[in-house]
Structures are given as C-alpha cells and as structure tokens.
C-alpha cells in the first residue's frame, strides 16, 4: 500500500507554521525599519549615531547627506537633560 | 529619545531653553547622518587629520566642554568642507555607496563595488586616496585586496 496522503498533512502544517512566523517577523521588522533591514550588532557608537540621526531627520532610519545641518539641530538635543546618566562624561 | 521622568513630554519635541552664550562664535553643524558620514569617514580623516588630532589632545587634557570649543569648531568646519567637496564632484557615486552601506548594516566589506567607484571618482577629482591609518604596509590595504576566488 503506498504512503497515505493523510500522514503528510501534519508536515505540511508544520512547514506552513514556519512560513507564517518567518513572514510575520520579516514584515514586523521591515515595518519598524521603514523598509530597510534591521541593524544588528550595535555597539555604543552605533546607538549614539542612531540617536543623532533621529535628531537630524526625525525618523529612526532616515538618512540625509547635506553637509550643513538645519538650524533646529542646534537646539533639539536632549543630551544635556540627563547629567546623572552620563557617568561624569561631558 | 525618551527622557525617563518626562513621561508626557516626548524627547522629540525638546527645544533647548538655554542657548549658548552670545560671545561664542557660531558654527554650522555637520548635517550628514550615519551612513554618508561613514562613507566619507576615511576621506574626512585624511583631510582633517591635524584638526582632529588637536581636538583629541585638547580633550585629553580636560574633558570639560568649555575647554575645547575652539578646536571643536575647527573640526566641524573642516568636516563640512570635506563633505561639501565630495558632494560637489562625486555626488552620484557617494550616494550609491552610502545607500549600499545603509542596506548592509554599514559594513564596508559588503559594499566594495560602490566604494571602488567612489574612490576612483575622488582620486580623479581631487587626488584623494582612501588610506586606513595603522594598516600594515607590506601588503595591500583591505579595500584594495583582490579576492582569490571569483
């Protein structure tokens, strides 16, 4: 007797669930990163650079390449607010 | 950024209520974000080497921001000048390179082709060469290595 098709249904269900979670994760990350791939292995430099980018552009992953910053950039830094969190670094 | 303790006051709307004192000279700030800055980093480094070293030595003496304002202004102006030069002559290759970096987690090693275009364009326009400081001199630099395969 050949392999009954009913016995392969669970495999199809399991593979389908992998597809669903993979697609869902990729959709969520793409949405959060404005269509770009998520950044990974971020060190302190990268995190601070990302915060600076947000100050410059207003969005998380936006990038601009004008040499001179807009005038708002001089006064929208909240860095000064938290002296205690900076461990004595100016 | 969220300021803890300011639960109903978003960090994004923050405007500094204490502007710098009037006797300090004003300087424009560098307006490039992370990816273009990383793309231009080695060229800014070679062009602005003296000002950057001055600033670092000054900071080494005293971490107080007030101590190094003059050197900091020079660093900013030099970086803006270098970026303006890149934008004037090689804007297309520059944009291609930093868009590639932005898509690849800002790894130089994954964007060698656009980088080669940018390096060639800048060498033809200004004679600038990308140089990794501190690299061993007895072998080709990492961006000039020819892969064994492909």
Short mmCIF file of N, CA and C in Angstrom, two decimals, chain B residues 48-123:
data_model
loop_
_atom_site.label_atom_id
_atom_site.label_comp_id
_atom_site.label_asym_id
_atom_site.label_seq_id
_atom_site.Cartn_x
_atom_site.Cartn_y
_atom_site.Cartn_z
N UNK B 48 41.35 66.13 7.41
CA UNK B 48 41.23 66.91 8.64
C UNK B 48 42.10 66.35 9.74
N UNK B 49 43.20 65.70 9.38
CA UNK B 49 43.98 64.96 10.38
C UNK B 49 44.50 65.88 11.47
N UNK B 50 45.03 67.05 11.10
CA UNK B 50 45.67 67.90 12.12
C UNK B 50 44.64 68.44 13.08
N UNK B 51 43.47 68.87 12.54
CA UNK B 51 42.46 69.44 13.43
C UNK B 51 41.91 68.38 14.36
N UNK B 52 41.70 67.16 13.84
CA UNK B 52 41.17 66.09 14.69
C UNK B 52 42.15 65.75 15.79
N UNK B 53 43.45 65.70 15.44
CA UNK B 53 44.43 65.34 16.48
C UNK B 53 44.53 66.43 17.53
N UNK B 54 44.46 67.70 17.07
CA UNK B 54 44.46 68.80 18.04
C UNK B 54 43.32 68.65 19.02
N UNK B 55 42.14 68.34 18.49
CA UNK B 55 40.97 68.25 19.35
C UNK B 55 41.12 67.10 20.34
N UNK B 56 41.62 65.97 19.86
CA UNK B 56 41.75 64.83 20.77
C UNK B 56 42.75 65.10 21.87
N UNK B 57 43.88 65.76 21.51
CA UNK B 57 44.88 66.08 22.54
C UNK B 57 44.31 67.08 23.54
N UNK B 58 43.52 68.03 23.02
CA UNK B 58 42.93 69.02 23.92
C UNK B 58 41.97 68.34 24.88
N UNK B 59 41.15 67.42 24.36
CA UNK B 59 40.22 66.71 25.23
C UNK B 59 40.95 65.85 26.24
N UNK B 60 42.12 65.38 25.86
CA UNK B 60 42.89 64.55 26.77
C UNK B 60 43.29 65.33 28.01
N UNK B 61 43.52 66.65 27.81
CA UNK B 61 43.91 67.46 28.97
C UNK B 61 42.75 67.62 29.92
N UNK B 62 41.56 67.91 29.35
CA UNK B 62 40.45 68.33 30.19
C UNK B 62 39.15 67.99 29.47
N UNK B 63 38.27 67.18 30.13
CA UNK B 63 37.06 66.75 29.43
C UNK B 63 35.96 67.80 29.46
N UNK B 64 36.16 68.89 30.14
CA UNK B 64 35.14 69.93 30.21
C UNK B 64 34.87 70.47 28.81
N UNK B 65 33.60 70.54 28.39
CA UNK B 65 33.33 71.00 27.00
C UNK B 65 33.86 72.40 26.73
N UNK B 66 33.89 73.25 27.76
CA UNK B 66 34.27 74.62 27.54
C UNK B 66 35.73 74.76 27.14
N UNK B 67 36.54 73.75 27.48
CA UNK B 67 37.98 73.87 27.25
C UNK B 67 38.35 73.75 25.78
N UNK B 68 37.55 72.98 25.03
CA UNK B 68 37.96 72.63 23.67
C UNK B 68 37.02 73.19 22.62
N UNK B 69 36.35 74.29 22.92
CA UNK B 69 35.40 74.81 21.96
C UNK B 69 36.07 75.25 20.67
N UNK B 70 37.25 75.90 20.77
CA UNK B 70 37.91 76.39 19.56
C UNK B 70 38.32 75.25 18.65
N UNK B 71 38.96 74.22 19.24
CA UNK B 71 39.39 73.09 18.40
C UNK B 71 38.18 72.38 17.82
N UNK B 72 37.08 72.33 18.60
CA UNK B 72 35.88 71.68 18.12
C UNK B 72 35.29 72.39 16.92
N UNK B 73 35.34 73.75 16.96
CA UNK B 73 34.82 74.50 15.81
C UNK B 73 35.64 74.22 14.57
N UNK B 74 36.96 74.12 14.76
CA UNK B 74 37.81 73.85 13.59
C UNK B 74 37.50 72.48 13.00
N UNK B 75 37.29 71.49 13.89
CA UNK B 75 36.99 70.14 13.40
C UNK B 75 35.70 70.15 12.59
N UNK B 76 34.68 70.83 13.15
CA UNK B 76 33.39 70.87 12.45
C UNK B 76 33.53 71.53 11.09
N UNK B 77 34.24 72.65 11.05
CA UNK B 77 34.35 73.36 9.76
C UNK B 77 35.11 72.53 8.75
N UNK B 78 36.16 71.84 9.20
CA UNK B 78 36.93 71.02 8.26
C UNK B 78 36.08 69.87 7.72
N UNK B 79 35.28 69.24 8.60
CA UNK B 79 34.45 68.13 8.14
C UNK B 79 33.41 68.62 7.14
N UNK B 80 32.81 69.79 7.43
CA UNK B 80 31.82 70.32 6.50
C UNK B 80 32.47 70.62 5.16
N UNK B 81 33.71 71.15 5.20
CA UNK B 81 34.40 71.48 3.95
C UNK B 81 34.66 70.23 3.14
N UNK B 82 35.13 69.16 3.81
CA UNK B 82 35.42 67.92 3.09
C UNK B 82 34.14 67.36 2.46
N UNK B 83 33.05 67.39 3.22
CA UNK B 83 31.79 66.85 2.70
C UNK B 83 31.28 67.68 1.53
N UNK B 84 31.45 69.00 1.62
CA UNK B 84 31.00 69.83 0.50
C UNK B 84 31.79 69.52 -0.76
N UNK B 85 33.10 69.26 -0.58
CA UNK B 85 33.90 68.93 -1.77
C UNK B 85 33.43 67.62 -2.38
N UNK B 86 33.16 66.62 -1.52
CA UNK B 86 32.70 65.33 -2.06
C UNK B 86 31.39 65.52 -2.80
N UNK B 87 30.49 66.30 -2.22
CA UNK B 87 29.18 66.48 -2.84
C UNK B 87 29.30 67.23 -4.16
N UNK B 88 30.30 68.11 -4.26
CA UNK B 88 30.35 68.93 -5.47
C UNK B 88 30.77 68.10 -6.67
N UNK B 89 31.66 67.12 -6.47
CA UNK B 89 32.20 66.42 -7.62
C UNK B 89 31.69 65.01 -7.81
N UNK B 90 31.39 64.31 -6.71
CA UNK B 90 31.16 62.87 -6.83
C UNK B 90 29.85 62.47 -6.20
N UNK B 91 28.82 63.28 -6.38
CA UNK B 91 27.61 63.05 -5.61
C UNK B 91 26.96 61.71 -5.95
N UNK B 92 26.97 61.32 -7.22
CA UNK B 92 26.27 60.10 -7.62
C UNK B 92 26.92 58.88 -6.98
N UNK B 93 28.25 58.80 -7.07
CA UNK B 93 28.94 57.63 -6.50
C UNK B 93 28.83 57.62 -4.99
N UNK B 94 28.88 58.84 -4.39
CA UNK B 94 28.76 58.94 -2.94
C UNK B 94 27.41 58.40 -2.49
N UNK B 95 26.33 58.83 -3.18
CA UNK B 95 25.00 58.38 -2.78
C UNK B 95 24.86 56.89 -2.97
N UNK B 96 25.43 56.35 -4.09
CA UNK B 96 25.34 54.91 -4.30
C UNK B 96 26.02 54.16 -3.15
N UNK B 97 27.20 54.67 -2.75
CA UNK B 97 27.93 53.96 -1.69
C UNK B 97 27.19 54.02 -0.37
N UNK B 98 26.67 55.21 0.01
CA UNK B 98 26.08 55.20 1.33
C UNK B 98 24.71 54.56 1.36
N UNK B 99 24.03 54.53 0.22
CA UNK B 99 22.80 53.75 0.20
C UNK B 99 23.08 52.27 0.36
N UNK B 100 24.17 51.80 -0.27
CA UNK B 100 24.55 50.40 -0.08
C UNK B 100 24.91 50.12 1.37
N UNK B 101 25.69 51.02 1.99
CA UNK B 101 26.06 50.81 3.40
C UNK B 101 24.82 50.75 4.28
N UNK B 102 23.87 51.63 3.99
CA UNK B 102 22.67 51.68 4.81
C UNK B 102 21.89 50.38 4.75
N UNK B 103 21.96 49.71 3.58
CA UNK B 103 21.22 48.47 3.42
C UNK B 103 21.96 47.27 3.98
N UNK B 104 23.25 47.42 4.28
CA UNK B 104 24.04 46.26 4.68
C UNK B 104 24.62 46.45 6.06
N UNK B 105 23.87 47.03 6.97
CA UNK B 105 24.31 47.19 8.34
C UNK B 105 25.61 47.97 8.45
N UNK B 106 25.88 48.84 7.47
CA UNK B 106 27.06 49.70 7.47
C UNK B 106 28.36 48.91 7.56
N UNK B 107 28.40 47.78 6.84
CA UNK B 107 29.65 47.02 6.73
C UNK B 107 30.38 47.46 5.48
N UNK B 108 31.62 47.92 5.63
CA UNK B 108 32.39 48.28 4.44
C UNK B 108 32.62 47.08 3.55
N UNK B 109 32.84 45.90 4.19
CA UNK B 109 33.22 44.72 3.41
C UNK B 109 32.15 44.22 2.48
N UNK B 110 30.89 44.66 2.70
CA UNK B 110 29.82 44.18 1.83
C UNK B 110 29.49 45.17 0.73
N UNK B 111 30.22 46.23 0.62
CA UNK B 111 29.90 47.26 -0.36
C UNK B 111 31.15 47.68 -1.10
N UNK B 112 31.96 46.72 -1.54
CA UNK B 112 33.24 47.09 -2.15
C UNK B 112 33.06 47.71 -3.52
N UNK B 113 32.03 47.26 -4.28
CA UNK B 113 31.92 47.78 -5.65
C UNK B 113 31.57 49.26 -5.69
N UNK B 114 30.51 49.70 -4.96
CA UNK B 114 30.26 51.15 -4.98
C UNK B 114 31.42 51.94 -4.39
N UNK B 115 32.12 51.30 -3.39
CA UNK B 115 33.24 52.01 -2.80
C UNK B 115 34.34 52.24 -3.81
N UNK B 116 34.57 51.23 -4.70
CA UNK B 116 35.61 51.41 -5.70
C UNK B 116 35.24 52.56 -6.62
N UNK B 117 33.92 52.64 -7.00
CA UNK B 117 33.51 53.75 -7.84
C UNK B 117 33.77 55.09 -7.17
N UNK B 118 33.44 55.18 -5.87
CA UNK B 118 33.64 56.44 -5.16
C UNK B 118 35.12 56.79 -5.05
N UNK B 119 35.96 55.78 -4.72
CA UNK B 119 37.40 56.05 -4.57
C UNK B 119 38.00 56.52 -5.87
N UNK B 120 37.61 55.87 -7.00
CA UNK B 120 38.16 56.28 -8.29
C UNK B 120 37.73 57.70 -8.63
N UNK B 121 36.45 58.02 -8.36
CA UNK B 121 35.96 59.35 -8.70
C UNK B 121 36.68 60.41 -7.88
N UNK B 122 36.86 60.15 -6.56
CA UNK B 122 37.52 61.14 -5.73
C UNK B 122 38.99 61.28 -6.09
N UNK B 123 39.63 60.18 -6.49
CA UNK B 123 41.03 60.28 -6.89
C UNK B 123 41.17 61.10 -8.16
#
